[in-house]
Amino acid sequence: MSNSAFIEGLVATAEPVARRRVSMEVLALGAIALVQLIGATLFFGDDAFQKAMMGDGARVVFKVSLLGISAVSFAAMALWSLDPAARRVGPYLSALIGVVALAGFIGFDRSFGGSLTSTFAPQFGMRCLFSVLFLALPVTLLLSLFMVRGASTQPDRTALLVGLAGGTWGAFTYALQCPFVGLYYLGAWYVGGIALVAIVARIVLPRVAKW
């Protein structure tokens, strides 16, 4: 087969690439997040957040706000990283993680509870960890679909951002009814859950999203 015949065959079987619609991606992401929030509210109960506030209310609000803002920021960066022209995602990601870590260190209770059991409360922490992993699934899967369809030019970084966005959203959803505000507890179970989602996404997604 000549080169011209081969090229003509490729052209004949080629299909146009659909233009990426970021607005629809944002809308879909917002819709699934809203549905998940409504479902979590019904599952935990309407007064779950009020009960969580009965302890250290100011820090509970700070925790929920920090996780919510972080989840939205990671998701926005994940969508941005799908743009072939996006070149400075890395520095912004590092800056965001640094700001969140510093804010958490300053804002949460840094006192040690006297023992490992009282500080890390594994009887509650394990439930927290698995809940974060489960609640991370909807957003993580949807962003993964966007990544596969978007043919990311930086799949490793996009996969990491997908995992961070999904994991942080799962932590935010769970935090709406969780009264714990200790730095060590949150670092072990919340950050641990987010890190697990991010690690799995970083390992799996670049291998699945091949084009």
Tab-separated table of C-alpha atoms in Angstrom:
chain	number	residue	atom	x	y	z
A	1	MET	CA	0.000	0.000	0.000
A	2	SER	CA	1.377	3.393	-1.003
A	3	ASN	CA	1.739	6.238	1.462
A	4	SER	CA	-0.993	8.241	-0.269
A	5	ALA	CA	-3.430	5.315	-0.106
A	6	PHE	CA	-2.623	4.798	3.571
A	7	ILE	CA	-3.203	8.479	4.347
A	8	GLU	CA	-6.442	8.508	2.366
A	9	GLY	CA	-7.615	5.481	4.354
A	10	LEU	CA	-6.881	7.232	7.635
A	11	VAL	CA	-8.731	10.343	6.501
A	12	ALA	CA	-11.730	8.309	5.392
A	13	THR	CA	-12.068	6.601	8.780
A	14	ALA	CA	-11.255	9.643	10.896
A	15	GLU	CA	-13.990	11.157	13.018
A	16	PRO	CA	-14.116	14.758	14.194
A	17	VAL	CA	-13.016	15.345	17.772
A	18	ALA	CA	-15.786	16.818	19.882
A	19	ARG	CA	-14.973	20.197	21.362
A	20	ARG	CA	-14.508	20.081	25.123
A	21	ARG	CA	-17.286	21.965	26.934
A	22	VAL	CA	-15.914	23.111	30.273
A	23	SER	CA	-19.222	24.676	31.302
A	24	MET	CA	-20.967	21.314	30.999
A	25	GLU	CA	-18.208	19.642	33.005
A	26	VAL	CA	-18.592	22.201	35.775
A	27	LEU	CA	-22.370	21.815	35.697
A	28	ALA	CA	-22.168	18.029	35.888
A	29	LEU	CA	-19.639	18.199	38.716
A	30	GLY	CA	-21.808	20.645	40.644
A	31	ALA	CA	-24.889	18.483	40.118
A	32	ILE	CA	-23.285	15.289	41.394
A	33	ALA	CA	-21.787	17.147	44.360
A	34	LEU	CA	-25.198	18.587	45.234
A	35	VAL	CA	-26.881	15.203	44.993
A	36	GLN	CA	-24.207	13.725	47.240
A	37	LEU	CA	-24.631	16.502	49.793
A	38	ILE	CA	-28.387	16.002	49.877
A	39	GLY	CA	-27.929	12.249	50.261
A	40	ALA	CA	-25.381	12.702	53.051
A	41	THR	CA	-27.689	15.138	54.852
A	42	LEU	CA	-30.543	12.654	54.708
A	43	PHE	CA	-28.278	9.814	55.859
A	44	PHE	CA	-26.617	11.677	58.729
A	45	GLY	CA	-29.784	13.525	59.744
A	46	ASP	CA	-30.869	17.143	59.467
A	47	ASP	CA	-29.404	18.057	62.851
A	48	ALA	CA	-26.024	16.330	62.345
A	49	PHE	CA	-24.130	19.572	61.777
A	50	GLN	CA	-25.770	21.226	64.785
A	51	LYS	CA	-24.706	18.289	66.960
A	52	ALA	CA	-21.143	18.550	65.673
A	53	MET	CA	-21.179	22.249	66.544
A	54	MET	CA	-21.959	21.512	70.177
A	55	GLY	CA	-18.273	20.950	70.856
A	56	ASP	CA	-15.758	23.437	69.440
A	57	GLY	CA	-18.130	25.101	67.000
A	58	ALA	CA	-15.667	27.644	65.631
A	59	ARG	CA	-13.140	24.968	64.685
A	60	VAL	CA	-15.856	22.744	63.194
A	61	VAL	CA	-16.888	25.610	60.909
A	62	PHE	CA	-13.231	26.235	60.074
A	63	LYS	CA	-12.707	22.533	59.258
A	64	VAL	CA	-15.743	22.324	56.998
A	65	SER	CA	-14.850	25.598	55.268
A	66	LEU	CA	-11.217	24.628	54.717
A	67	LEU	CA	-12.156	21.247	53.253
A	68	GLY	CA	-14.896	22.717	51.070
A	69	ILE	CA	-12.672	25.441	49.640
A	70	SER	CA	-9.861	22.927	49.108
A	71	ALA	CA	-12.146	20.474	47.303
A	72	VAL	CA	-13.453	23.161	44.946
A	73	SER	CA	-9.905	24.433	44.332
A	74	PHE	CA	-8.509	20.960	43.563
A	75	ALA	CA	-11.433	20.218	41.246
A	76	ALA	CA	-10.933	23.522	39.409
A	77	MET	CA	-7.234	22.767	38.995
A	78	ALA	CA	-8.019	19.253	37.746
A	79	LEU	CA	-10.301	20.689	35.054
A	80	TRP	CA	-7.722	23.373	34.241
A	81	SER	CA	-5.004	20.736	33.840
A	82	LEU	CA	-7.043	19.166	31.014
A	83	ASP	CA	-6.350	22.260	28.918
A	84	PRO	CA	-3.311	21.566	26.687
A	85	ALA	CA	-2.241	25.176	27.238
A	86	ALA	CA	-2.083	24.772	31.044
A	87	ARG	CA	1.583	24.996	31.948
A	88	ARG	CA	1.825	26.291	35.532
A	89	VAL	CA	-0.415	23.856	37.370
A	90	GLY	CA	2.446	22.452	39.447
A	91	PRO	CA	3.445	25.642	41.278
A	92	TYR	CA	-0.175	26.513	42.018
A	93	LEU	CA	-0.788	23.001	43.338
A	94	SER	CA	2.232	23.214	45.625
A	95	ALA	CA	1.153	26.642	46.845
A	96	LEU	CA	-2.397	25.446	47.550
A	97	ILE	CA	-1.216	22.407	49.509
A	98	GLY	CA	1.168	24.596	51.476
A	99	VAL	CA	-1.528	27.157	52.346
A	100	VAL	CA	-4.006	24.441	53.386
A	101	ALA	CA	-1.397	22.686	55.526
A	102	LEU	CA	-0.381	25.935	57.226
A	103	ALA	CA	-3.992	26.958	57.831
A	104	GLY	CA	-4.749	23.566	59.337
A	105	PHE	CA	-1.700	23.690	61.598
A	106	ILE	CA	-2.672	27.132	62.871
A	107	GLY	CA	-6.434	26.634	63.074
A	108	PHE	CA	-6.890	23.173	64.580
A	109	ASP	CA	-6.363	22.001	68.138
A	110	ARG	CA	-2.692	21.012	68.490
A	111	SER	CA	-2.918	19.683	72.053
A	112	PHE	CA	-2.044	16.021	72.581
A	113	GLY	CA	-4.781	14.038	74.311
A	114	GLY	CA	-2.493	12.321	76.806
A	115	SER	CA	-2.426	8.948	75.046
A	116	LEU	CA	-2.471	7.601	71.517
A	117	THR	CA	-5.946	6.167	71.991
A	118	SER	CA	-7.475	9.381	73.261
A	119	THR	CA	-5.675	11.485	70.652
A	120	PHE	CA	-6.308	9.393	67.548
A	121	ALA	CA	-9.568	7.715	68.700
A	122	PRO	CA	-9.214	4.744	66.321
A	123	GLN	CA	-12.745	3.515	67.106
A	124	PHE	CA	-14.015	6.659	65.364
A	125	GLY	CA	-11.036	7.204	63.093
A	126	MET	CA	-11.416	3.978	61.137
A	127	ARG	CA	-15.035	4.852	60.414
A	128	CYS	CA	-13.876	8.280	59.295
A	129	LEU	CA	-11.216	6.823	56.999
A	130	PHE	CA	-13.524	4.388	55.227
A	131	SER	CA	-16.287	6.995	55.002
A	132	VAL	CA	-13.933	9.447	53.300
A	133	LEU	CA	-12.893	6.755	50.820
A	134	PHE	CA	-16.507	5.856	50.046
A	135	LEU	CA	-17.748	9.445	49.836
A	136	ALA	CA	-14.857	10.325	47.506
A	137	LEU	CA	-16.079	7.951	44.795
A	138	PRO	CA	-18.707	10.061	42.949
A	139	VAL	CA	-16.532	13.125	42.340
A	140	THR	CA	-13.412	11.028	41.708
A	141	LEU	CA	-15.152	8.860	39.107
A	142	LEU	CA	-16.692	11.830	37.302
A	143	LEU	CA	-13.384	13.701	37.135
A	144	SER	CA	-11.725	10.478	35.966
A	145	LEU	CA	-14.233	10.307	33.116
A	146	PHE	CA	-13.408	13.901	32.169
A	147	MET	CA	-9.709	13.028	32.238
A	148	VAL	CA	-10.157	10.033	29.941
A	149	ARG	CA	-12.308	11.998	27.498
A	150	GLY	CA	-10.087	15.066	27.672
A	151	ALA	CA	-6.874	13.270	26.723
A	152	SER	CA	-4.796	15.144	29.278
A	153	THR	CA	-1.330	16.144	28.127
A	154	GLN	CA	-0.104	15.877	31.735
A	155	PRO	CA	-1.862	12.695	32.924
A	156	ASP	CA	0.224	12.175	36.065
A	157	ARG	CA	-0.553	15.622	37.433
A	158	THR	CA	-4.187	15.497	36.379
A	159	ALA	CA	-4.610	12.092	38.027
A	160	LEU	CA	-3.154	13.434	41.271
A	161	LEU	CA	-5.498	16.418	41.173
A	162	VAL	CA	-8.472	14.155	40.477
A	163	GLY	CA	-7.608	12.108	43.554
A	164	LEU	CA	-7.070	15.169	45.718
A	165	ALA	CA	-10.352	16.718	44.591
A	166	GLY	CA	-12.349	13.539	45.137
A	167	GLY	CA	-10.707	12.721	48.451
A	168	THR	CA	-11.106	16.232	49.811
A	169	TRP	CA	-14.754	16.348	48.738
A	170	GLY	CA	-15.324	13.047	50.525
A	171	ALA	CA	-13.665	14.472	53.647
A	172	PHE	CA	-15.773	17.636	53.397
A	173	THR	CA	-18.991	15.628	53.145
A	174	TYR	CA	-18.074	13.523	56.158
A	175	ALA	CA	-16.955	16.571	58.137
A	176	LEU	CA	-20.487	17.978	58.113
A	177	GLN	CA	-21.378	15.685	61.011
A	178	CYS	CA	-17.964	15.087	62.631
A	179	PRO	CA	-17.127	16.977	65.861
A	180	PHE	CA	-13.391	16.141	65.927
A	181	VAL	CA	-11.070	19.115	65.422
A	182	GLY	CA	-7.771	17.785	66.790
A	183	LEU	CA	-4.801	18.284	64.462
A	184	TYR	CA	-3.428	14.780	65.020
A	185	TYR	CA	-6.797	13.096	64.531
A	186	LEU	CA	-7.514	15.032	61.348
A	187	GLY	CA	-3.992	14.432	60.080
A	188	ALA	CA	-4.246	10.684	60.588
A	189	TRP	CA	-7.757	9.953	59.357
A	190	TYR	CA	-8.859	12.834	57.139
A	191	VAL	CA	-5.524	13.499	55.460
A	192	GLY	CA	-4.866	9.754	55.403
A	193	GLY	CA	-8.098	9.132	53.503
A	194	ILE	CA	-7.443	11.955	51.064
A	195	ALA	CA	-3.883	10.720	50.496
A	196	LEU	CA	-5.076	7.165	49.786
A	197	VAL	CA	-7.528	8.380	47.147
A	198	ALA	CA	-4.853	10.592	45.585
A	199	ILE	CA	-2.263	7.797	45.525
A	200	VAL	CA	-4.652	5.285	43.936
A	201	ALA	CA	-5.774	7.835	41.346
A	202	ARG	CA	-2.176	8.787	40.573
A	203	ILE	CA	-1.201	5.135	40.021
A	204	VAL	CA	-4.288	3.852	38.216
A	205	LEU	CA	-5.610	6.683	36.058
A	206	PRO	CA	-2.531	7.311	33.869
A	207	ARG	CA	-2.543	3.622	32.979
A	208	VAL	CA	-6.257	3.556	32.204
A	209	ALA	CA	-6.333	6.860	30.306
A	210	LYS	CA	-4.228	5.823	27.336
A	211	TRP	CA	-4.910	7.275	23.901
